[in-house]
Amino acid sequence: MEALNGGDGGGAAWRRLLPRSLRRQFSLVVAGLTLLILAGGVTAVYALRVGSDATDRLAEERMLRMQDAQAWCAAPC
C-alpha cells in the first residue's frame, strides 16, 4: 500500500498541490466557493424551469378536461 501512496503516506503529494502563500490559498478557497455558489444557482434555475414546465402541462390538461366537461354538459340530451 505504501507504493501506491508514494511511500510517504500520501501527504506530501497533496501538500505539493496546495499553494504555499496564504494569499493564494485564500484565492483558491474563494474560487472553490464561487464555483459551488454558481453550481447551486444553475441547479436552482433548472429546478424552477422543470417545475414551471410541469405546472404548465398540468394546467393545460386540466383546462382541456374542463372544456370537454362543458361541451358534454352543453350538448342536448
PDB file of N, CA and C in Angstrom:
ATOM      1  N   MET A   1       0.821  -1.192   0.000  1.00  0.00           N
ATOM      2  CA  MET A   1       0.000   0.000   0.000  1.00  0.00           C
ATOM      3  C   MET A   1       0.867   1.259   0.000  1.00  0.00           C
ATOM      4  N   GLU A   2       2.041   1.155   0.594  1.00  0.00           N
ATOM      5  CA  GLU A   2       2.930   2.311   0.640  1.00  0.00           C
ATOM      6  C   GLU A   2       3.370   2.745  -0.749  1.00  0.00           C
ATOM      7  N   ALA A   3       3.495   1.778  -1.661  1.00  0.00           N
ATOM      8  CA  ALA A   3       3.915   2.102  -3.027  1.00  0.00           C
ATOM      9  C   ALA A   3       2.853   2.945  -3.736  1.00  0.00           C
ATOM     10  N   LEU A   4       1.584   2.720  -3.431  1.00  0.00           N
ATOM     11  CA  LEU A   4       0.521   3.485  -4.061  1.00  0.00           C
ATOM     12  C   LEU A   4       0.498   4.929  -3.577  1.00  0.00           C
ATOM     13  N   ASN A   5       0.869   5.152  -2.346  1.00  0.00           N
ATOM     14  CA  ASN A   5       0.853   6.488  -1.761  1.00  0.00           C
ATOM     15  C   ASN A   5       2.152   7.260  -1.969  1.00  0.00           C
ATOM     16  N   GLY A   6       3.045   6.711  -2.673  1.00  0.00           N
ATOM     17  CA  GLY A   6       4.302   7.386  -2.918  1.00  0.00           C
ATOM     18  C   GLY A   6       5.328   7.139  -1.829  1.00  0.00           C
ATOM     19  N   GLY A   7       5.039   6.237  -0.914  1.00  0.00           N
ATOM     20  CA  GLY A   7       5.999   5.883   0.114  1.00  0.00           C
ATOM     21  C   GLY A   7       6.003   6.811   1.316  1.00  0.00           C
ATOM     22  N   ASP A   8       5.327   7.948   1.263  1.00  0.00           N
ATOM     23  CA  ASP A   8       5.364   8.881   2.395  1.00  0.00           C
ATOM     24  C   ASP A   8       3.987   9.064   3.028  1.00  0.00           C
ATOM     25  N   GLY A   9       3.076   8.164   2.762  1.00  0.00           N
ATOM     26  CA  GLY A   9       1.749   8.272   3.332  1.00  0.00           C
ATOM     27  C   GLY A   9       0.805   9.115   2.492  1.00  0.00           C
ATOM     28  N   GLY A  10       1.255   9.705   1.408  1.00  0.00           N
ATOM     29  CA  GLY A  10       0.389  10.468   0.518  1.00  0.00           C
ATOM     30  C   GLY A  10       0.260  11.932   0.890  1.00  0.00           C
ATOM     31  N   GLY A  11       0.733  12.341   2.062  1.00  0.00           N
ATOM     32  CA  GLY A  11       0.582  13.722   2.499  1.00  0.00           C
ATOM     33  C   GLY A  11       1.414  14.707   1.691  1.00  0.00           C
ATOM     34  N   ALA A  12       2.607  14.302   1.289  1.00  0.00           N
ATOM     35  CA  ALA A  12       3.486  15.218   0.560  1.00  0.00           C
ATOM     36  C   ALA A  12       2.927  15.542  -0.821  1.00  0.00           C
ATOM     37  N   ALA A  13       2.269  14.578  -1.446  1.00  0.00           N
ATOM     38  CA  ALA A  13       1.708  14.829  -2.770  1.00  0.00           C
ATOM     39  C   ALA A  13       0.632  15.905  -2.698  1.00  0.00           C
ATOM     40  N   TRP A  14      -0.216  15.842  -1.679  1.00  0.00           N
ATOM     41  CA  TRP A  14      -1.264  16.862  -1.520  1.00  0.00           C
ATOM     42  C   TRP A  14      -0.660  18.216  -1.171  1.00  0.00           C
ATOM     43  N   ARG A  15       0.368  18.208  -0.356  1.00  0.00           N
ATOM     44  CA  ARG A  15       0.997  19.485   0.023  1.00  0.00           C
ATOM     45  C   ARG A  15       1.652  20.173  -1.164  1.00  0.00           C
ATOM     46  N   ARG A  16       2.129  19.396  -2.125  1.00  0.00           N
ATOM     47  CA  ARG A  16       2.726  19.995  -3.317  1.00  0.00           C
ATOM     48  C   ARG A  16       1.672  20.647  -4.208  1.00  0.00           C
ATOM     49  N   LEU A  17       0.429  20.157  -4.164  1.00  0.00           N
ATOM     50  CA  LEU A  17      -0.629  20.727  -4.988  1.00  0.00           C
ATOM     51  C   LEU A  17      -1.185  22.024  -4.415  1.00  0.00           C
ATOM     52  N   LEU A  18      -1.116  22.189  -3.105  1.00  0.00           N
ATOM     53  CA  LEU A  18      -1.659  23.392  -2.480  1.00  0.00           C
ATOM     54  C   LEU A  18      -0.672  24.554  -2.601  1.00  0.00           C
ATOM     55  N   PRO A  19      -1.186  25.772  -2.792  1.00  0.00           N
ATOM     56  CA  PRO A  19      -0.290  26.928  -2.838  1.00  0.00           C
ATOM     57  C   PRO A  19       0.345  27.177  -1.471  1.00  0.00           C
ATOM     58  N   ARG A  20       1.545  27.733  -1.488  1.00  0.00           N
ATOM     59  CA  ARG A  20       2.256  27.956  -0.230  1.00  0.00           C
ATOM     60  C   ARG A  20       1.874  29.265   0.431  1.00  0.00           C
ATOM     61  N   SER A  21       1.600  30.286  -0.356  1.00  0.00           N
ATOM     62  CA  SER A  21       1.294  31.581   0.248  1.00  0.00           C
ATOM     63  C   SER A  21      -0.159  31.603   0.734  1.00  0.00           C
ATOM     64  N   LEU A  22      -0.367  32.338   1.789  1.00  0.00           N
ATOM     65  CA  LEU A  22      -1.701  32.455   2.362  1.00  0.00           C
ATOM     66  C   LEU A  22      -2.653  33.144   1.391  1.00  0.00           C
ATOM     67  N   ARG A  23      -2.148  34.117   0.658  1.00  0.00           N
ATOM     68  CA  ARG A  23      -2.979  34.837  -0.309  1.00  0.00           C
ATOM     69  C   ARG A  23      -3.486  33.892  -1.403  1.00  0.00           C
ATOM     70  N   ARG A  24      -2.616  33.029  -1.899  1.00  0.00           N
ATOM     71  CA  ARG A  24      -3.041  32.083  -2.947  1.00  0.00           C
ATOM     72  C   ARG A  24      -3.973  31.017  -2.388  1.00  0.00           C
ATOM     73  N   GLN A  25      -3.741  30.588  -1.144  1.00  0.00           N
ATOM     74  CA  GLN A  25      -4.657  29.648  -0.515  1.00  0.00           C
ATOM     75  C   GLN A  25      -6.041  30.277  -0.378  1.00  0.00           C
ATOM     76  N   PHE A  26      -6.084  31.522   0.048  1.00  0.00           N
ATOM     77  CA  PHE A  26      -7.351  32.233   0.187  1.00  0.00           C
ATOM     78  C   PHE A  26      -8.037  32.365  -1.169  1.00  0.00           C
ATOM     79  N   SER A  27      -7.277  32.697  -2.197  1.00  0.00           N
ATOM     80  CA  SER A  27      -7.845  32.812  -3.543  1.00  0.00           C
ATOM     81  C   SER A  27      -8.407  31.480  -4.020  1.00  0.00           C
ATOM     82  N   LEU A  28      -7.719  30.396  -3.721  1.00  0.00           N
ATOM     83  CA  LEU A  28      -8.194  29.067  -4.101  1.00  0.00           C
ATOM     84  C   LEU A  28      -9.510  28.737  -3.397  1.00  0.00           C
ATOM     85  N   VAL A  29      -9.601  29.082  -2.118  1.00  0.00           N
ATOM     86  CA  VAL A  29     -10.831  28.833  -1.361  1.00  0.00           C
ATOM     87  C   VAL A  29     -11.972  29.679  -1.914  1.00  0.00           C
ATOM     88  N   VAL A  30     -11.705  30.944  -2.208  1.00  0.00           N
ATOM     89  CA  VAL A  30     -12.749  31.821  -2.761  1.00  0.00           C
ATOM     90  C   VAL A  30     -13.203  31.306  -4.121  1.00  0.00           C
ATOM     91  N   ALA A  31     -12.285  30.847  -4.947  1.00  0.00           N
ATOM     92  CA  ALA A  31     -12.651  30.295  -6.250  1.00  0.00           C
ATOM     93  C   ALA A  31     -13.508  29.041  -6.088  1.00  0.00           C
ATOM     94  N   GLY A  32     -13.148  28.194  -5.138  1.00  0.00           N
ATOM     95  CA  GLY A  32     -13.941  26.989  -4.878  1.00  0.00           C
ATOM     96  C   GLY A  32     -15.348  27.323  -4.411  1.00  0.00           C
ATOM     97  N   LEU A  33     -15.462  28.282  -3.497  1.00  0.00           N
ATOM     98  CA  LEU A  33     -16.782  28.695  -3.023  1.00  0.00           C
ATOM     99  C   LEU A  33     -17.601  29.329  -4.141  1.00  0.00           C
ATOM    100  N   THR A  34     -16.947  30.096  -4.994  1.00  0.00           N
ATOM    101  CA  THR A  34     -17.644  30.701  -6.134  1.00  0.00           C
ATOM    102  C   THR A  34     -18.206  29.632  -7.056  1.00  0.00           C
ATOM    103  N   LEU A  35     -17.424  28.600  -7.322  1.00  0.00           N
ATOM    104  CA  LEU A  35     -17.909  27.503  -8.162  1.00  0.00           C
ATOM    105  C   LEU A  35     -19.096  26.784  -7.522  1.00  0.00           C
ATOM    106  N   LEU A  36     -19.031  26.591  -6.195  1.00  0.00           N
ATOM    107  CA  LEU A  36     -20.147  25.943  -5.505  1.00  0.00           C
ATOM    108  C   LEU A  36     -21.417  26.793  -5.580  1.00  0.00           C
ATOM    109  N   ILE A  37     -21.269  28.101  -5.406  1.00  0.00           N
ATOM    110  CA  ILE A  37     -22.420  29.001  -5.471  1.00  0.00           C
ATOM    111  C   ILE A  37     -23.012  29.005  -6.879  1.00  0.00           C
ATOM    112  N   LEU A  38     -22.155  29.058  -7.892  1.00  0.00           N
ATOM    113  CA  LEU A  38     -22.642  29.024  -9.271  1.00  0.00           C
ATOM    114  C   LEU A  38     -23.352  27.710  -9.581  1.00  0.00           C
ATOM    115  N   ALA A  39     -22.796  26.609  -9.117  1.00  0.00           N
ATOM    116  CA  ALA A  39     -23.431  25.312  -9.354  1.00  0.00           C
ATOM    117  C   ALA A  39     -24.797  25.257  -8.669  1.00  0.00           C
ATOM    118  N   GLY A  40     -24.890  25.800  -7.460  1.00  0.00           N
ATOM    119  CA  GLY A  40     -26.177  25.841  -6.768  1.00  0.00           C
ATOM    120  C   GLY A  40     -27.184  26.710  -7.504  1.00  0.00           C
ATOM    121  N   GLY A  41     -26.737  27.835  -8.035  1.00  0.00           N
ATOM    122  CA  GLY A  41     -27.625  28.715  -8.790  1.00  0.00           C
ATOM    123  C   GLY A  41     -28.136  28.067 -10.053  1.00  0.00           C
ATOM    124  N   VAL A  42     -27.245  27.395 -10.773  1.00  0.00           N
ATOM    125  CA  VAL A  42     -27.655  26.710 -12.004  1.00  0.00           C
ATOM    126  C   VAL A  42     -28.650  25.590 -11.675  1.00  0.00           C
ATOM    127  N   THR A  43     -28.399  24.872 -10.598  1.00  0.00           N
ATOM    128  CA  THR A  43     -29.310  23.802 -10.186  1.00  0.00           C
ATOM    129  C   THR A  43     -30.676  24.370  -9.820  1.00  0.00           C
ATOM    130  N   ALA A  44     -30.687  25.495  -9.116  1.00  0.00           N
ATOM    131  CA  ALA A  44     -31.958  26.120  -8.726  1.00  0.00           C
ATOM    132  C   ALA A  44     -32.736  26.594  -9.950  1.00  0.00           C
ATOM    133  N   VAL A  45     -32.061  27.215 -10.892  1.00  0.00           N
ATOM    134  CA  VAL A  45     -32.733  27.678 -12.107  1.00  0.00           C
ATOM    135  C   VAL A  45     -33.295  26.495 -12.890  1.00  0.00           C
ATOM    136  N   TYR A  46     -32.542  25.423 -12.988  1.00  0.00           N
ATOM    137  CA  TYR A  46     -33.012  24.222 -13.686  1.00  0.00           C
ATOM    138  C   TYR A  46     -34.244  23.648 -12.993  1.00  0.00           C
ATOM    139  N   ALA A  47     -34.198  23.553 -11.664  1.00  0.00           N
ATOM    140  CA  ALA A  47     -35.331  23.008 -10.920  1.00  0.00           C
ATOM    141  C   ALA A  47     -36.575  23.880 -11.101  1.00  0.00           C
ATOM    142  N   LEU A  48     -36.408  25.198 -11.089  1.00  0.00           N
ATOM    143  CA  LEU A  48     -37.547  26.088 -11.304  1.00  0.00           C
ATOM    144  C   LEU A  48     -38.116  25.929 -12.708  1.00  0.00           C
ATOM    145  N   ARG A  49     -37.244  25.777 -13.666  1.00  0.00           N
ATOM    146  CA  ARG A  49     -37.692  25.609 -15.053  1.00  0.00           C
ATOM    147  C   ARG A  49     -38.487  24.324 -15.218  1.00  0.00           C
ATOM    148  N   VAL A  50     -37.979  23.235 -14.666  1.00  0.00           N
ATOM    149  CA  VAL A  50     -38.661  21.948 -14.762  1.00  0.00           C
ATOM    150  C   VAL A  50     -40.004  22.010 -14.032  1.00  0.00           C
ATOM    151  N   GLY A  51     -40.014  22.621 -12.847  1.00  0.00           N
ATOM    152  CA  GLY A  51     -41.266  22.754 -12.104  1.00  0.00           C
ATOM    153  C   GLY A  51     -42.284  23.600 -12.834  1.00  0.00           C
ATOM    154  N   SER A  52     -41.817  24.662 -13.458  1.00  0.00           N
ATOM    155  CA  SER A  52     -42.712  25.529 -14.209  1.00  0.00           C
ATOM    156  C   SER A  52     -43.300  24.806 -15.421  1.00  0.00           C
ATOM    157  N   ASP A  53     -42.484  24.056 -16.115  1.00  0.00           N
ATOM    158  CA  ASP A  53     -42.970  23.297 -17.273  1.00  0.00           C
ATOM    159  C   ASP A  53     -44.004  22.253 -16.850  1.00  0.00           C
ATOM    160  N   ALA A  54     -43.750  21.579 -15.733  1.00  0.00           N
ATOM    161  CA  ALA A  54     -44.697  20.571 -15.248  1.00  0.00           C
ATOM    162  C   ALA A  54     -46.014  21.231 -14.849  1.00  0.00           C
ATOM    163  N   THR A  55     -45.944  22.387 -14.213  1.00  0.00           N
ATOM    164  CA  THR A  55     -47.156  23.103 -13.822  1.00  0.00           C
ATOM    165  C   THR A  55     -47.946  23.532 -15.056  1.00  0.00           C
ATOM    166  N   ASP A  56     -47.259  24.011 -16.068  1.00  0.00           N
ATOM    167  CA  ASP A  56     -47.938  24.403 -17.310  1.00  0.00           C
ATOM    168  C   ASP A  56     -48.650  23.216 -17.957  1.00  0.00           C
ATOM    169  N   ARG A  57     -47.990  22.067 -17.992  1.00  0.00           N
ATOM    170  CA  ARG A  57     -48.598  20.873 -18.587  1.00  0.00           C
ATOM    171  C   ARG A  57     -49.844  20.450 -17.808  1.00  0.00           C
ATOM    172  N   LEU A  58     -49.745  20.454 -16.478  1.00  0.00           N
ATOM    173  CA  LEU A  58     -50.890  20.057 -15.668  1.00  0.00           C
ATOM    174  C   LEU A  58     -52.054  21.031 -15.838  1.00  0.00           C
ATOM    175  N   ALA A  59     -51.755  22.324 -15.893  1.00  0.00           N
ATOM    176  CA  ALA A  59     -52.813  23.321 -16.074  1.00  0.00           C
ATOM    177  C   ALA A  59     -53.477  23.145 -17.436  1.00  0.00           C
ATOM    178  N   GLU A  60     -52.698  22.869 -18.463  1.00  0.00           N
ATOM    179  CA  GLU A  60     -53.255  22.655 -19.805  1.00  0.00           C
ATOM    180  C   GLU A  60     -54.158  21.423 -19.824  1.00  0.00           C
ATOM    181  N   GLU A  61     -53.709  20.339 -19.206  1.00  0.00           N
ATOM    182  CA  GLU A  61     -54.526  19.125 -19.155  1.00  0.00           C
ATOM    183  C   GLU A  61     -55.829  19.374 -18.402  1.00  0.00           C
ATOM    184  N   ARG A  62     -55.757  20.092 -17.309  1.00  0.00           N
ATOM    185  CA  ARG A  62     -56.966  20.376 -16.528  1.00  0.00           C
ATOM    186  C   ARG A  62     -57.934  21.251 -17.332  1.00  0.00           C
ATOM    187  N   MET A  63     -57.396  22.237 -18.036  1.00  0.00           N
ATOM    188  CA  MET A  63     -58.253  23.104 -18.839  1.00  0.00           C
ATOM    189  C   MET A  63     -58.947  22.302 -19.948  1.00  0.00           C
ATOM    190  N   LEU A  64     -58.220  21.392 -20.580  1.00  0.00           N
ATOM    191  CA  LEU A  64     -58.831  20.560 -21.619  1.00  0.00           C
ATOM    192  C   LEU A  64     -59.938  19.683 -21.050  1.00  0.00           C
ATOM    193  N   ARG A  65     -59.722  19.111 -19.855  1.00  0.00           N
ATOM    194  CA  ARG A  65     -60.758  18.295 -19.226  1.00  0.00           C
ATOM    195  C   ARG A  65     -61.985  19.133 -18.891  1.00  0.00           C
ATOM    196  N   MET A  66     -61.769  20.356 -18.422  1.00  0.00           N
ATOM    197  CA  MET A  66     -62.901  21.231 -18.099  1.00  0.00           C
ATOM    198  C   MET A  66     -63.662  21.608 -19.370  1.00  0.00           C
ATOM    199  N   GLN A  67     -62.954  21.876 -20.449  1.00  0.00           N
ATOM    200  CA  GLN A  67     -63.621  22.202 -21.712  1.00  0.00           C
ATOM    201  C   GLN A  67     -64.425  21.016 -22.227  1.00  0.00           C
ATOM    202  N   ASP A  68     -63.869  19.816 -22.094  1.00  0.00           N
ATOM    203  CA  ASP A  68     -64.602  18.616 -22.500  1.00  0.00           C
ATOM    204  C   ASP A  68     -65.862  18.441 -21.662  1.00  0.00           C
ATOM    205  N   ALA A  69     -65.759  18.687 -20.372  1.00  0.00           N
ATOM    206  CA  ALA A  69     -66.924  18.549 -19.493  1.00  0.00           C
ATOM    207  C   ALA A  69     -67.989  19.591 -19.835  1.00  0.00           C
ATOM    208  N   GLN A  70     -67.564  20.818 -20.141  1.00  0.00           N
ATOM    209  CA  GLN A  70     -68.528  21.840 -20.503  1.00  0.00           C
ATOM    210  C   GLN A  70     -69.196  21.503 -21.830  1.00  0.00           C
ATOM    211  N   ALA A  71     -68.452  20.989 -22.775  1.00  0.00           N
ATOM    212  CA  ALA A  71     -69.028  20.622 -24.064  1.00  0.00           C
ATOM    213  C   ALA A  71     -70.015  19.484 -23.900  1.00  0.00           C
ATOM    214  N   TRP A  72     -69.725  18.545 -23.020  1.00  0.00           N
ATOM    215  CA  TRP A  72     -70.608  17.412 -22.788  1.00  0.00           C
ATOM    216  C   TRP A  72     -71.909  17.882 -22.128  1.00  0.00           C
ATOM    217  N   CYS A  73     -71.789  18.807 -21.146  1.00  0.00           N
ATOM    218  CA  CYS A  73     -72.982  19.320 -20.462  1.00  0.00           C
ATOM    219  C   CYS A  73     -73.813  20.224 -21.376  1.00  0.00           C
ATOM    220  N   ALA A  74     -73.197  20.893 -22.305  1.00  0.00           N
ATOM    221  CA  ALA A  74     -73.924  21.811 -23.208  1.00  0.00           C
ATOM    222  C   ALA A  74     -74.620  21.071 -24.329  1.00  0.00           C
ATOM    223  N   ALA A  75     -74.249  19.829 -24.581  1.00  0.00           N
ATOM    224  CA  ALA A  75     -74.859  19.065 -25.664  1.00  0.00           C
ATOM    225  C   ALA A  75     -76.308  18.744 -25.299  1.00  0.00           C
ATOM    226  N   PRO A  76     -77.190  18.822 -26.269  1.00  0.00           N
ATOM    227  CA  PRO A  76     -78.601  18.492 -25.987  1.00  0.00           C
ATOM    228  C   PRO A  76     -78.751  17.010 -25.664  1.00  0.00           C
ATOM    229  N   CYS A  77     -79.548  16.729 -24.682  1.00  0.00           N
ATOM    230  CA  CYS A  77     -79.737  15.336 -24.260  1.00  0.00           C
ATOM    231  C   CYS A  77     -80.915  14.690 -24.944  1.00  0.00           C
TER     232      CYS A  77
END
